[in-house]
Tab-separated table of C-alpha atoms in Angstrom:
chain	number	residue	atom	x	y	z
A	1	UNK	CA	0.000	0.000	0.000
A	2	UNK	CA	1.372	3.362	-0.946
A	3	UNK	CA	0.229	6.085	1.389
A	4	UNK	CA	0.753	9.750	2.116
A	5	UNK	CA	1.594	10.146	5.826
A	6	UNK	CA	0.178	13.688	5.683
A	7	UNK	CA	-3.255	12.145	5.008
A	8	UNK	CA	-3.154	8.952	7.073
A	9	UNK	CA	-0.700	7.705	9.641
A	10	UNK	CA	1.048	4.349	9.748
A	11	UNK	CA	-0.781	3.459	12.991
A	12	UNK	CA	-4.131	4.122	11.284
A	13	UNK	CA	-3.110	1.860	8.402
A	14	UNK	CA	-2.264	-0.857	10.892
A	15	UNK	CA	-5.703	-0.507	12.524
A	16	UNK	CA	-7.292	-1.018	9.104
A	17	UNK	CA	-4.918	-3.911	8.405
A	18	UNK	CA	-5.886	-5.779	11.585
A	19	UNK	CA	-9.605	-5.214	11.069
A	20	UNK	CA	-9.684	-6.265	7.416
A	21	UNK	CA	-8.395	-9.836	7.678
A	22	UNK	CA	-7.754	-12.688	10.091
A	23	UNK	CA	-4.121	-12.418	11.220
A	24	UNK	CA	-4.386	-15.792	12.951
A	25	UNK	CA	-4.772	-17.832	9.772
A	26	UNK	CA	-1.594	-19.613	8.799
A	27	UNK	CA	-0.383	-19.362	5.210
A	28	UNK	CA	-3.427	-17.734	3.654
A	29	UNK	CA	-6.753	-16.000	4.048
A	30	UNK	CA	-10.084	-17.785	3.819
A	31	UNK	CA	-10.111	-20.129	0.837
A	32	UNK	CA	-6.926	-18.549	-0.571
A	33	UNK	CA	-3.873	-20.499	0.529
A	34	UNK	CA	-0.269	-19.841	-0.352
A	35	UNK	CA	2.706	-17.615	0.271
A	36	UNK	CA	1.148	-14.660	-1.556
A	37	UNK	CA	-1.896	-14.713	0.773
A	38	UNK	CA	-0.124	-14.773	4.132
A	39	UNK	CA	-0.511	-11.999	6.674
A	40	UNK	CA	2.545	-9.755	6.485
A	41	UNK	CA	3.471	-6.154	7.197
A	42	UNK	CA	6.258	-4.674	5.104
A	43	UNK	CA	7.962	-1.810	6.907
A	44	UNK	CA	10.227	0.941	5.685
A	45	UNK	CA	12.726	1.583	8.449
A	46	UNK	CA	13.181	0.961	12.146
A	47	UNK	CA	10.432	3.323	13.341
A	48	UNK	CA	7.770	1.591	11.236
A	49	UNK	CA	9.159	-1.759	12.392
A	50	UNK	CA	8.829	-0.716	16.044
A	51	UNK	CA	5.280	0.608	15.529
A	52	UNK	CA	4.276	-2.576	13.679
A	53	UNK	CA	5.719	-4.791	16.440
A	54	UNK	CA	3.823	-2.907	19.153
A	55	UNK	CA	0.660	-3.083	17.066
A	56	UNK	CA	1.099	-6.837	16.579
A	57	UNK	CA	1.563	-7.319	20.333
A	58	UNK	CA	-1.645	-5.362	20.965
A	59	UNK	CA	-3.481	-7.519	18.433
A	60	UNK	CA	-2.168	-10.648	20.143
A	61	UNK	CA	-3.547	-9.506	23.525
A	62	UNK	CA	-7.027	-9.209	21.989
A	63	UNK	CA	-7.138	-12.956	21.443
A	64	UNK	CA	-4.993	-15.079	23.682
A	65	UNK	CA	-6.618	-18.275	22.412
A	66	UNK	CA	-4.732	-18.248	19.096
A	67	UNK	CA	-1.444	-16.917	17.791
A	68	UNK	CA	-1.188	-13.916	15.478
A	69	UNK	CA	0.843	-15.324	12.583
A	70	UNK	CA	1.475	-11.979	10.876
A	71	UNK	CA	5.101	-11.479	9.900
A	72	UNK	CA	6.906	-8.134	9.914
A	73	UNK	CA	9.601	-7.683	7.261
A	74	UNK	CA	11.627	-4.841	5.820
A	75	UNK	CA	10.354	-3.666	2.463
A	76	UNK	CA	12.385	-5.074	-0.404
A	77	UNK	CA	11.736	-5.616	-4.088
A	78	UNK	CA	8.062	-5.218	-4.906
A	79	UNK	CA	6.184	-7.105	-7.606
A	80	UNK	CA	2.553	-6.235	-8.394
A	81	UNK	CA	-0.007	-9.012	-8.086
A	82	UNK	CA	-1.096	-10.837	-11.217
A	83	UNK	CA	-3.729	-9.010	-13.330
A	84	UNK	CA	-6.555	-11.309	-12.195
A	85	UNK	CA	-5.982	-10.101	-8.618
A	86	UNK	CA	-5.957	-6.390	-9.476
A	87	UNK	CA	-9.254	-4.662	-8.517
A	88	UNK	CA	-10.745	-8.133	-8.022
A	89	UNK	CA	-13.815	-7.056	-6.053
A	90	UNK	CA	-14.643	-4.259	-8.476
A	91	UNK	CA	-14.347	-6.620	-11.458
A	92	UNK	CA	-17.159	-8.711	-9.962
A	93	UNK	CA	-19.483	-5.684	-10.052
A	94	UNK	CA	-20.453	-5.024	-13.664
A	95	UNK	CA	-22.701	-2.107	-12.710
A	96	UNK	CA	-19.849	-0.078	-11.226
A	97	UNK	CA	-17.460	-1.131	-13.995
A	98	UNK	CA	-19.918	0.186	-16.565
A	99	UNK	CA	-20.476	3.317	-14.507
A	100	UNK	CA	-16.783	4.201	-14.733
A	101	UNK	CA	-16.656	3.359	-18.424
A	102	UNK	CA	-15.351	-0.226	-18.606
A	103	UNK	CA	-11.758	0.952	-18.463
A	104	UNK	CA	-9.087	-1.110	-20.226
A	105	UNK	CA	-7.171	-3.421	-17.840
A	106	UNK	CA	-4.048	-1.222	-17.623
A	107	UNK	CA	-6.061	1.932	-16.965
A	108	UNK	CA	-8.255	0.155	-14.417
A	109	UNK	CA	-5.144	-1.001	-12.557
A	110	UNK	CA	-3.772	2.566	-12.291
A	111	UNK	CA	-7.073	4.332	-11.598
A	112	UNK	CA	-7.416	5.848	-8.134
A	113	UNK	CA	-11.205	5.919	-8.602
A	114	UNK	CA	-11.187	2.185	-9.353
A	115	UNK	CA	-9.071	1.632	-6.225
A	116	UNK	CA	-11.615	3.477	-4.098
A	117	UNK	CA	-14.537	1.623	-5.662
A	118	UNK	CA	-12.752	-1.698	-5.146
A	119	UNK	CA	-12.531	-0.918	-1.427
A	120	UNK	CA	-16.174	0.155	-1.460
A	121	UNK	CA	-17.335	-3.094	-3.074
A	122	UNK	CA	-15.208	-5.099	-0.622
A	123	UNK	CA	-16.852	-3.158	2.234
A	124	UNK	CA	-13.473	-1.910	3.412
A	125	UNK	CA	-14.150	1.805	3.328
A	126	UNK	CA	-15.324	3.826	6.329
A	127	UNK	CA	-19.118	4.238	6.687
A	128	UNK	CA	-18.985	7.967	5.901
A	129	UNK	CA	-17.218	7.290	2.585
A	130	UNK	CA	-19.607	4.430	1.823
A	131	UNK	CA	-22.569	6.776	2.343
A	132	UNK	CA	-20.910	9.421	0.178
A	133	UNK	CA	-20.399	6.962	-2.699
A	134	UNK	CA	-23.972	5.639	-2.313
A	135	UNK	CA	-25.281	9.214	-2.548
A	136	UNK	CA	-23.213	9.977	-5.661
A	137	UNK	CA	-24.453	6.844	-7.431
A	138	UNK	CA	-28.054	7.588	-6.454
A	139	UNK	CA	-27.651	11.113	-7.875
A	140	UNK	CA	-26.384	9.681	-11.165
A	141	UNK	CA	-29.378	7.346	-11.413
A	142	UNK	CA	-31.849	10.089	-10.450
A	143	UNK	CA	-30.421	12.384	-13.122
A	144	UNK	CA	-31.004	9.657	-15.689
A	145	UNK	CA	-27.363	9.276	-16.619
A	146	UNK	CA	-27.774	5.528	-16.357
A	147	UNK	CA	-30.938	3.520	-16.730
A	148	UNK	CA	-32.798	2.529	-13.586
A	149	UNK	CA	-32.009	-1.064	-12.774
A	150	UNK	CA	-34.790	-3.619	-12.604
A	151	UNK	CA	-34.928	-6.437	-10.094
A	152	UNK	CA	-34.439	-9.049	-12.808
A	153	UNK	CA	-31.111	-7.433	-13.711
A	154	UNK	CA	-29.641	-7.673	-10.241
A	155	UNK	CA	-27.839	-10.514	-8.561
A	156	UNK	CA	-27.625	-10.706	-4.760
A	157	UNK	CA	-28.609	-7.066	-4.310
A	158	UNK	CA	-30.298	-5.241	-1.494
A	159	UNK	CA	-32.457	-3.147	-3.794
A	160	UNK	CA	-35.666	-2.122	-2.092
A	161	UNK	CA	-38.389	0.178	-3.382
A	162	UNK	CA	-38.111	3.897	-4.090
A	163	UNK	CA	-36.622	6.001	-1.283
A	164	UNK	CA	-34.940	2.988	0.303
A	165	UNK	CA	-31.270	2.147	0.268
A	166	UNK	CA	-29.793	0.314	-2.680
A	167	UNK	CA	-26.544	-1.530	-2.127
A	168	UNK	CA	-24.450	-0.841	-5.227
A	169	UNK	CA	-21.590	-2.981	-3.925
A	170	UNK	CA	-23.456	-6.128	-4.956
A	171	UNK	CA	-25.201	-4.882	-8.111
A	172	UNK	CA	-24.688	-6.632	-11.421
A	173	UNK	CA	-26.319	-5.876	-14.757
């Protein structure tokens, strides 16, 4: 994760890290097993290493019944994940992909908007940002910039009737 420390601190990133996966799973996450799925924090320097170690100790005290398997390593050579893993959650949501213009793979990978929407679809963004994105999408639909979706076009959605919340994270057309 690249981040701007003027916008978010390393400690805040660690809080998100611990809350967004199970650091007690060995060698993977959920059904995904392998070296590339393990829980690991890459640090850039001794201060980040110290902060990460303290954070890991705090996480371990939250659950004494199992061991936090997260590793902490100095940042080295970085290789991007394979294309099928890039913006994975967003790629499962054809509605949002169409809304941003079905970007070519390379552009989708570099797009900061696609990154934000990927987090939104994965339910990893803060509630205030989720509400903001929901409102923007509702405005687009209300203005007629995209056709209103019908129930038969949706898969696993939480679409209700008019004036009720629509969960765009699960929409497919």
